[in-house]
Amino acid sequence: MKNTSKFQNVVIVTIVGWLVLFVFLPNLMIIGTSFLTRDDASFVKMVFTLDNYTRLLDPLYFEVLLHSLNMALIATLACLVLGYPFAWFLAKLPHKVRPLLLFLLIVPFWTNSLIRIYGLKIFLSTKGYLNEFLLWLGVIDTPIRIMFTPSAVIIGLVYILLPFMVMPLYSSIENWISRCLRRRAISVPASYRLLSVSLFH
C-alpha cells in the first residue's frame, strides 16, 4: 500500500513538474513579453508598454481576431457534433471491443502533428483522395480546390482536436451509464444484459 502511494506521488509530481516547466512557465514568459517594448536589435526592451494590446483594436488585427474566433467556434461545434455520437457509441460497446477503438483513437497522437498535417494536405489536394472519391461518386465533374481555404483549416482543426472532444465525453457517458445501471439494479433486480438493453432501447 505504501509503495502504491509513493508511486502515485511520484507520478503526480512528475506530471505537475512537466506542466509547470513546459506549459505554465512558457505561457508566463509570453504574457510577460507582451507587456514589453519591441526592439529590432535585441527583440524586446525592458520597458513596460500597453501598445501591443491597444493595437488589437486596430481594424486589421480585430478583423483577424474575429475571423479566428469564428473558425474556432465552428471547429468546436463540429467536434461536438461528430464526437458526441461516437463517444456514446463507444460507451455502448462491449468491454472487449472498447480498448481497440480507444487505441485507434489515440494512435494519431503518436505521430508528429506536422506529419499529420502534411498527410491531410495530400488528402485534400486537387489530386488527392477526397477529390478522387467525389469524382468517382459523380458528385463533382472536375476537382475542387479545398486546400488553402477556410474549409481546409476547419477540417484540419477537427481532425487534430476531435480526440480531445471524444475522450472526456466518453468518460462522462460511461460513468453516467454505470450510475444508471447501479440504480436500476438496486431498484429492479435483473441481469446486466437486461439492464443494458433497457437502458439503451
PDB file of C-alpha atoms in Angstrom:
ATOM      1  CA  MET A   1       0.000   0.000   0.000  1.00  0.00           C
ATOM      2  CA  LYS A   2       2.831   2.398   0.870  1.00  0.00           C
ATOM      3  CA  ASN A   3       4.628   1.564  -2.389  1.00  0.00           C
ATOM      4  CA  THR A   4       1.461   2.340  -4.352  1.00  0.00           C
ATOM      5  CA  SER A   5       1.076   5.648  -2.527  1.00  0.00           C
ATOM      6  CA  LYS A   6       4.712   6.569  -3.219  1.00  0.00           C
ATOM      7  CA  PHE A   7       4.309   5.673  -6.893  1.00  0.00           C
ATOM      8  CA  GLN A   8       1.190   7.839  -7.147  1.00  0.00           C
ATOM      9  CA  ASN A   9       3.024  10.748  -5.536  1.00  0.00           C
ATOM     10  CA  VAL A  10       5.927  10.357  -7.967  1.00  0.00           C
ATOM     11  CA  VAL A  11       3.537  10.302 -10.930  1.00  0.00           C
ATOM     12  CA  ILE A  12       1.663  13.377  -9.668  1.00  0.00           C
ATOM     13  CA  VAL A  13       4.886  15.317  -9.023  1.00  0.00           C
ATOM     14  CA  THR A  14       6.228  14.353 -12.459  1.00  0.00           C
ATOM     15  CA  ILE A  15       3.056  15.465 -14.247  1.00  0.00           C
ATOM     16  CA  VAL A  16       2.813  18.722 -12.294  1.00  0.00           C
ATOM     17  CA  GLY A  17       6.519  19.418 -12.882  1.00  0.00           C
ATOM     18  CA  TRP A  18       6.119  18.761 -16.606  1.00  0.00           C
ATOM     19  CA  LEU A  19       3.106  21.090 -16.843  1.00  0.00           C
ATOM     20  CA  VAL A  20       4.849  23.837 -14.882  1.00  0.00           C
ATOM     21  CA  LEU A  21       8.075  23.568 -16.893  1.00  0.00           C
ATOM     22  CA  PHE A  22       6.648  23.192 -20.396  1.00  0.00           C
ATOM     23  CA  VAL A  23       3.203  24.843 -20.159  1.00  0.00           C
ATOM     24  CA  PHE A  24       2.908  27.302 -17.264  1.00  0.00           C
ATOM     25  CA  LEU A  25       6.367  28.932 -17.431  1.00  0.00           C
ATOM     26  CA  PRO A  26       6.461  29.360 -21.253  1.00  0.00           C
ATOM     27  CA  ASN A  27       2.990  30.931 -21.222  1.00  0.00           C
ATOM     28  CA  LEU A  28       4.006  33.157 -18.331  1.00  0.00           C
ATOM     29  CA  MET A  29       7.067  34.280 -20.322  1.00  0.00           C
ATOM     30  CA  ILE A  30       4.906  35.037 -23.374  1.00  0.00           C
ATOM     31  CA  ILE A  31       2.461  37.069 -21.272  1.00  0.00           C
ATOM     32  CA  GLY A  32       5.332  38.958 -19.656  1.00  0.00           C
ATOM     33  CA  THR A  33       6.955  39.662 -23.034  1.00  0.00           C
ATOM     34  CA  SER A  34       3.664  41.026 -24.378  1.00  0.00           C
ATOM     35  CA  PHE A  35       3.975  43.964 -21.949  1.00  0.00           C
ATOM     36  CA  LEU A  36       7.482  44.879 -23.154  1.00  0.00           C
ATOM     37  CA  THR A  37       8.549  47.212 -25.949  1.00  0.00           C
ATOM     38  CA  ARG A  38       9.692  45.650 -29.210  1.00  0.00           C
ATOM     39  CA  ASP A  39      13.253  46.321 -30.304  1.00  0.00           C
ATOM     40  CA  ASP A  40      14.797  45.294 -33.647  1.00  0.00           C
ATOM     41  CA  ALA A  41      18.262  44.869 -32.183  1.00  0.00           C
ATOM     42  CA  SER A  42      17.503  42.851 -29.032  1.00  0.00           C
ATOM     43  CA  PHE A  43      13.932  41.683 -29.868  1.00  0.00           C
ATOM     44  CA  VAL A  44      12.473  43.370 -26.759  1.00  0.00           C
ATOM     45  CA  LYS A  45      13.376  46.204 -24.411  1.00  0.00           C
ATOM     46  CA  MET A  46      12.711  46.023 -20.695  1.00  0.00           C
ATOM     47  CA  VAL A  47      10.268  48.927 -20.977  1.00  0.00           C
ATOM     48  CA  PHE A  48       6.655  48.415 -19.899  1.00  0.00           C
ATOM     49  CA  THR A  49       4.008  49.228 -22.515  1.00  0.00           C
ATOM     50  CA  LEU A  50       0.368  48.514 -23.360  1.00  0.00           C
ATOM     51  CA  ASP A  51       0.787  49.299 -27.070  1.00  0.00           C
ATOM     52  CA  ASN A  52       0.744  45.620 -28.003  1.00  0.00           C
ATOM     53  CA  TYR A  53      -2.756  45.282 -26.550  1.00  0.00           C
ATOM     54  CA  THR A  54      -4.150  48.595 -27.797  1.00  0.00           C
ATOM     55  CA  ARG A  55      -3.019  47.517 -31.267  1.00  0.00           C
ATOM     56  CA  LEU A  56      -5.592  44.709 -31.068  1.00  0.00           C
ATOM     57  CA  LEU A  57      -8.283  47.366 -31.515  1.00  0.00           C
ATOM     58  CA  ASP A  58      -6.840  48.216 -34.926  1.00  0.00           C
ATOM     59  CA  PRO A  59      -9.450  47.180 -37.552  1.00  0.00           C
ATOM     60  CA  LEU A  60      -6.988  44.893 -39.339  1.00  0.00           C
ATOM     61  CA  TYR A  61      -5.982  42.910 -36.239  1.00  0.00           C
ATOM     62  CA  PHE A  62      -9.500  42.986 -34.814  1.00  0.00           C
ATOM     63  CA  GLU A  63     -10.917  41.501 -38.017  1.00  0.00           C
ATOM     64  CA  VAL A  64      -8.293  38.744 -37.969  1.00  0.00           C
ATOM     65  CA  LEU A  65      -9.109  38.033 -34.307  1.00  0.00           C
ATOM     66  CA  LEU A  66     -12.849  37.773 -35.011  1.00  0.00           C
ATOM     67  CA  HIS A  67     -12.184  35.538 -38.015  1.00  0.00           C
ATOM     68  CA  SER A  68     -10.012  33.248 -35.893  1.00  0.00           C
ATOM     69  CA  LEU A  69     -12.633  33.075 -33.129  1.00  0.00           C
ATOM     70  CA  ASN A  70     -15.332  32.306 -35.695  1.00  0.00           C
ATOM     71  CA  MET A  71     -13.318  29.418 -37.148  1.00  0.00           C
ATOM     72  CA  ALA A  72     -12.557  28.138 -33.650  1.00  0.00           C
ATOM     73  CA  LEU A  73     -16.275  28.184 -32.800  1.00  0.00           C
ATOM     74  CA  ILE A  74     -17.189  26.297 -35.987  1.00  0.00           C
ATOM     75  CA  ALA A  75     -14.449  23.717 -35.353  1.00  0.00           C
ATOM     76  CA  THR A  76     -15.606  23.261 -31.742  1.00  0.00           C
ATOM     77  CA  LEU A  77     -19.225  22.732 -32.787  1.00  0.00           C
ATOM     78  CA  ALA A  78     -18.125  20.291 -35.499  1.00  0.00           C
ATOM     79  CA  CYS A  79     -16.063  18.339 -32.948  1.00  0.00           C
ATOM     80  CA  LEU A  80     -19.081  18.237 -30.628  1.00  0.00           C
ATOM     81  CA  VAL A  81     -21.477  17.087 -33.365  1.00  0.00           C
ATOM     82  CA  LEU A  82     -19.074  14.351 -34.508  1.00  0.00           C
ATOM     83  CA  GLY A  83     -17.605  13.479 -31.123  1.00  0.00           C
ATOM     84  CA  TYR A  84     -20.746  13.059 -29.030  1.00  0.00           C
ATOM     85  CA  PRO A  85     -22.370  10.285 -31.137  1.00  0.00           C
ATOM     86  CA  PHE A  86     -19.035   8.489 -31.394  1.00  0.00           C
ATOM     87  CA  ALA A  87     -18.461   8.726 -27.626  1.00  0.00           C
ATOM     88  CA  TRP A  88     -21.997   7.444 -26.994  1.00  0.00           C
ATOM     89  CA  PHE A  89     -21.474   4.569 -29.448  1.00  0.00           C
ATOM     90  CA  LEU A  90     -18.137   3.782 -27.798  1.00  0.00           C
ATOM     91  CA  ALA A  91     -19.704   3.683 -24.335  1.00  0.00           C
ATOM     92  CA  LYS A  92     -22.384   1.255 -25.557  1.00  0.00           C
ATOM     93  CA  LEU A  93     -19.892  -1.242 -26.963  1.00  0.00           C
ATOM     94  CA  PRO A  94     -18.894  -4.391 -25.056  1.00  0.00           C
ATOM     95  CA  HIS A  95     -15.830  -4.022 -22.832  1.00  0.00           C
ATOM     96  CA  LYS A  96     -13.840  -6.372 -25.074  1.00  0.00           C
ATOM     97  CA  VAL A  97     -14.186  -4.086 -28.099  1.00  0.00           C
ATOM     98  CA  ARG A  98     -13.674  -0.693 -26.440  1.00  0.00           C
ATOM     99  CA  PRO A  99      -9.890  -0.935 -25.914  1.00  0.00           C
ATOM    100  CA  LEU A 100      -9.338  -1.461 -29.654  1.00  0.00           C
ATOM    101  CA  LEU A 101     -11.329   1.623 -30.648  1.00  0.00           C
ATOM    102  CA  LEU A 102      -9.734   3.698 -27.886  1.00  0.00           C
ATOM    103  CA  PHE A 103      -6.341   2.544 -29.129  1.00  0.00           C
ATOM    104  CA  LEU A 104      -7.218   3.576 -32.707  1.00  0.00           C
ATOM    105  CA  LEU A 105      -8.412   6.926 -31.363  1.00  0.00           C
ATOM    106  CA  ILE A 106      -5.136   7.567 -29.530  1.00  0.00           C
ATOM    107  CA  VAL A 107      -2.743   6.220 -32.207  1.00  0.00           C
ATOM    108  CA  PRO A 108      -2.629   9.522 -34.195  1.00  0.00           C
ATOM    109  CA  PHE A 109      -1.115  11.225 -31.123  1.00  0.00           C
ATOM    110  CA  TRP A 110       1.968   9.057 -31.590  1.00  0.00           C
ATOM    111  CA  THR A 111       2.637  10.856 -34.883  1.00  0.00           C
ATOM    112  CA  ASN A 112       4.026  14.371 -35.093  1.00  0.00           C
ATOM    113  CA  SER A 113       1.339  16.973 -35.824  1.00  0.00           C
ATOM    114  CA  LEU A 114       3.358  18.335 -38.761  1.00  0.00           C
ATOM    115  CA  ILE A 115       3.379  14.904 -40.425  1.00  0.00           C
ATOM    116  CA  ARG A 116      -0.363  14.566 -39.850  1.00  0.00           C
ATOM    117  CA  ILE A 117      -0.982  17.972 -41.429  1.00  0.00           C
ATOM    118  CA  TYR A 118       1.105  17.023 -44.473  1.00  0.00           C
ATOM    119  CA  GLY A 119      -0.930  13.819 -44.776  1.00  0.00           C
ATOM    120  CA  LEU A 120      -4.109  15.890 -44.644  1.00  0.00           C
ATOM    121  CA  LYS A 121      -2.654  18.204 -47.287  1.00  0.00           C
ATOM    122  CA  ILE A 122      -2.191  15.245 -49.638  1.00  0.00           C
ATOM    123  CA  PHE A 123      -5.704  14.012 -48.845  1.00  0.00           C
ATOM    124  CA  LEU A 124      -7.349  17.391 -49.591  1.00  0.00           C
ATOM    125  CA  SER A 125      -5.298  18.379 -52.658  1.00  0.00           C
ATOM    126  CA  THR A 126      -6.898  18.652 -56.112  1.00  0.00           C
ATOM    127  CA  LYS A 127      -5.422  15.254 -56.983  1.00  0.00           C
ATOM    128  CA  GLY A 128      -5.982  13.849 -53.508  1.00  0.00           C
ATOM    129  CA  TYR A 129      -8.138  11.001 -52.296  1.00  0.00           C
ATOM    130  CA  LEU A 130     -11.119  13.200 -51.408  1.00  0.00           C
ATOM    131  CA  ASN A 131     -11.416  14.681 -54.896  1.00  0.00           C
ATOM    132  CA  GLU A 132     -10.858  11.271 -56.478  1.00  0.00           C
ATOM    133  CA  PHE A 133     -13.633   9.817 -54.324  1.00  0.00           C
ATOM    134  CA  LEU A 134     -16.057  12.649 -55.159  1.00  0.00           C
ATOM    135  CA  LEU A 135     -15.269  12.264 -58.870  1.00  0.00           C
ATOM    136  CA  TRP A 136     -15.858   8.521 -58.619  1.00  0.00           C
ATOM    137  CA  LEU A 137     -19.236   9.123 -56.963  1.00  0.00           C
ATOM    138  CA  GLY A 138     -20.150  11.613 -59.665  1.00  0.00           C
ATOM    139  CA  VAL A 139     -20.766  14.386 -57.142  1.00  0.00           C
ATOM    140  CA  ILE A 140     -18.356  16.697 -58.993  1.00  0.00           C
ATOM    141  CA  ASP A 141     -17.195  16.869 -62.618  1.00  0.00           C
ATOM    142  CA  THR A 142     -13.828  18.495 -62.011  1.00  0.00           C
ATOM    143  CA  PRO A 143     -11.569  18.530 -58.929  1.00  0.00           C
ATOM    144  CA  ILE A 144     -12.449  21.261 -56.445  1.00  0.00           C
ATOM    145  CA  ARG A 145      -9.932  23.410 -54.619  1.00  0.00           C
ATOM    146  CA  ILE A 146     -10.073  22.674 -50.895  1.00  0.00           C
ATOM    147  CA  MET A 147      -6.518  23.403 -49.793  1.00  0.00           C
ATOM    148  CA  PHE A 148      -5.678  26.902 -48.535  1.00  0.00           C
ATOM    149  CA  THR A 149      -9.330  27.701 -47.829  1.00  0.00           C
ATOM    150  CA  PRO A 150     -11.175  28.252 -44.517  1.00  0.00           C
ATOM    151  CA  SER A 151     -12.848  24.871 -45.011  1.00  0.00           C
ATOM    152  CA  ALA A 152      -9.453  23.157 -45.096  1.00  0.00           C
ATOM    153  CA  VAL A 153      -8.442  24.916 -41.872  1.00  0.00           C
ATOM    154  CA  ILE A 154     -11.633  23.769 -40.129  1.00  0.00           C
ATOM    155  CA  ILE A 155     -11.169  20.200 -41.405  1.00  0.00           C
ATOM    156  CA  GLY A 156      -7.604  20.248 -40.090  1.00  0.00           C
ATOM    157  CA  LEU A 157      -8.685  21.576 -36.690  1.00  0.00           C
ATOM    158  CA  VAL A 158     -11.420  18.956 -36.379  1.00  0.00           C
ATOM    159  CA  TYR A 159      -9.023  16.205 -37.435  1.00  0.00           C
ATOM    160  CA  ILE A 160      -6.440  17.240 -34.835  1.00  0.00           C
ATOM    161  CA  LEU A 161      -8.797  18.104 -31.959  1.00  0.00           C
ATOM    162  CA  LEU A 162     -11.605  15.545 -32.294  1.00  0.00           C
ATOM    163  CA  PRO A 163      -9.988  13.027 -29.884  1.00  0.00           C
ATOM    164  CA  PHE A 164      -9.844  15.753 -27.222  1.00  0.00           C
ATOM    165  CA  MET A 165     -13.627  16.038 -27.512  1.00  0.00           C
ATOM    166  CA  VAL A 166     -14.322  12.303 -27.634  1.00  0.00           C
ATOM    167  CA  MET A 167     -12.273  11.197 -24.617  1.00  0.00           C
ATOM    168  CA  PRO A 168     -13.907  13.424 -21.934  1.00  0.00           C
ATOM    169  CA  LEU A 169     -17.366  12.783 -23.382  1.00  0.00           C
ATOM    170  CA  TYR A 170     -16.755   9.038 -23.420  1.00  0.00           C
ATOM    171  CA  SER A 171     -15.577   9.089 -19.811  1.00  0.00           C
ATOM    172  CA  SER A 172     -18.611  11.115 -18.670  1.00  0.00           C
ATOM    173  CA  ILE A 173     -21.102   8.979 -20.599  1.00  0.00           C
ATOM    174  CA  GLU A 174     -19.564   5.756 -19.316  1.00  0.00           C
ATOM    175  CA  ASN A 175     -19.747   6.986 -15.707  1.00  0.00           C
ATOM    176  CA  TRP A 176     -23.350   8.083 -16.203  1.00  0.00           C
ATOM    177  CA  ILE A 177     -24.271   4.692 -17.675  1.00  0.00           C
ATOM    178  CA  SER A 178     -22.610   2.912 -14.749  1.00  0.00           C
ATOM    179  CA  ARG A 179     -24.577   5.001 -12.233  1.00  0.00           C
ATOM    180  CA  CYS A 180     -27.849   4.357 -14.092  1.00  0.00           C
ATOM    181  CA  LEU A 181     -27.169   0.625 -14.186  1.00  0.00           C
ATOM    182  CA  ARG A 182     -26.396   0.533 -10.472  1.00  0.00           C
ATOM    183  CA  ARG A 183     -29.579   2.428  -9.599  1.00  0.00           C
ATOM    184  CA  ARG A 184     -31.701   0.156 -11.787  1.00  0.00           C
ATOM    185  CA  ALA A 185     -30.042  -2.958 -10.427  1.00  0.00           C
ATOM    186  CA  ILE A 186     -30.872  -1.859  -6.882  1.00  0.00           C
ATOM    187  CA  SER A 187     -34.465  -0.867  -7.636  1.00  0.00           C
ATOM    188  CA  VAL A 188     -35.285  -3.715 -10.058  1.00  0.00           C
ATOM    189  CA  PRO A 189     -33.218  -6.913  -9.665  1.00  0.00           C
ATOM    190  CA  ALA A 190     -32.195  -8.033 -13.161  1.00  0.00           C
ATOM    191  CA  SER A 191     -29.267  -9.323 -15.149  1.00  0.00           C
ATOM    192  CA  TYR A 192     -26.628  -6.950 -16.539  1.00  0.00           C
ATOM    193  CA  ARG A 193     -27.655  -7.753 -20.118  1.00  0.00           C
ATOM    194  CA  LEU A 194     -31.310  -6.988 -19.416  1.00  0.00           C
ATOM    195  CA  LEU A 195     -30.363  -3.713 -17.741  1.00  0.00           C
ATOM    196  CA  SER A 196     -28.164  -2.735 -20.678  1.00  0.00           C
ATOM    197  CA  VAL A 197     -30.944  -3.443 -23.161  1.00  0.00           C
ATOM    198  CA  SER A 198     -33.491  -1.483 -21.127  1.00  0.00           C
ATOM    199  CA  LEU A 199     -31.074   1.440 -20.746  1.00  0.00           C
ATOM    200  CA  PHE A 200     -30.349   1.942 -24.446  1.00  0.00           C
ATOM    201  CA  HIS A 201     -33.558   0.792 -26.022  1.00  0.00           C
TER     202      HIS A 201
END
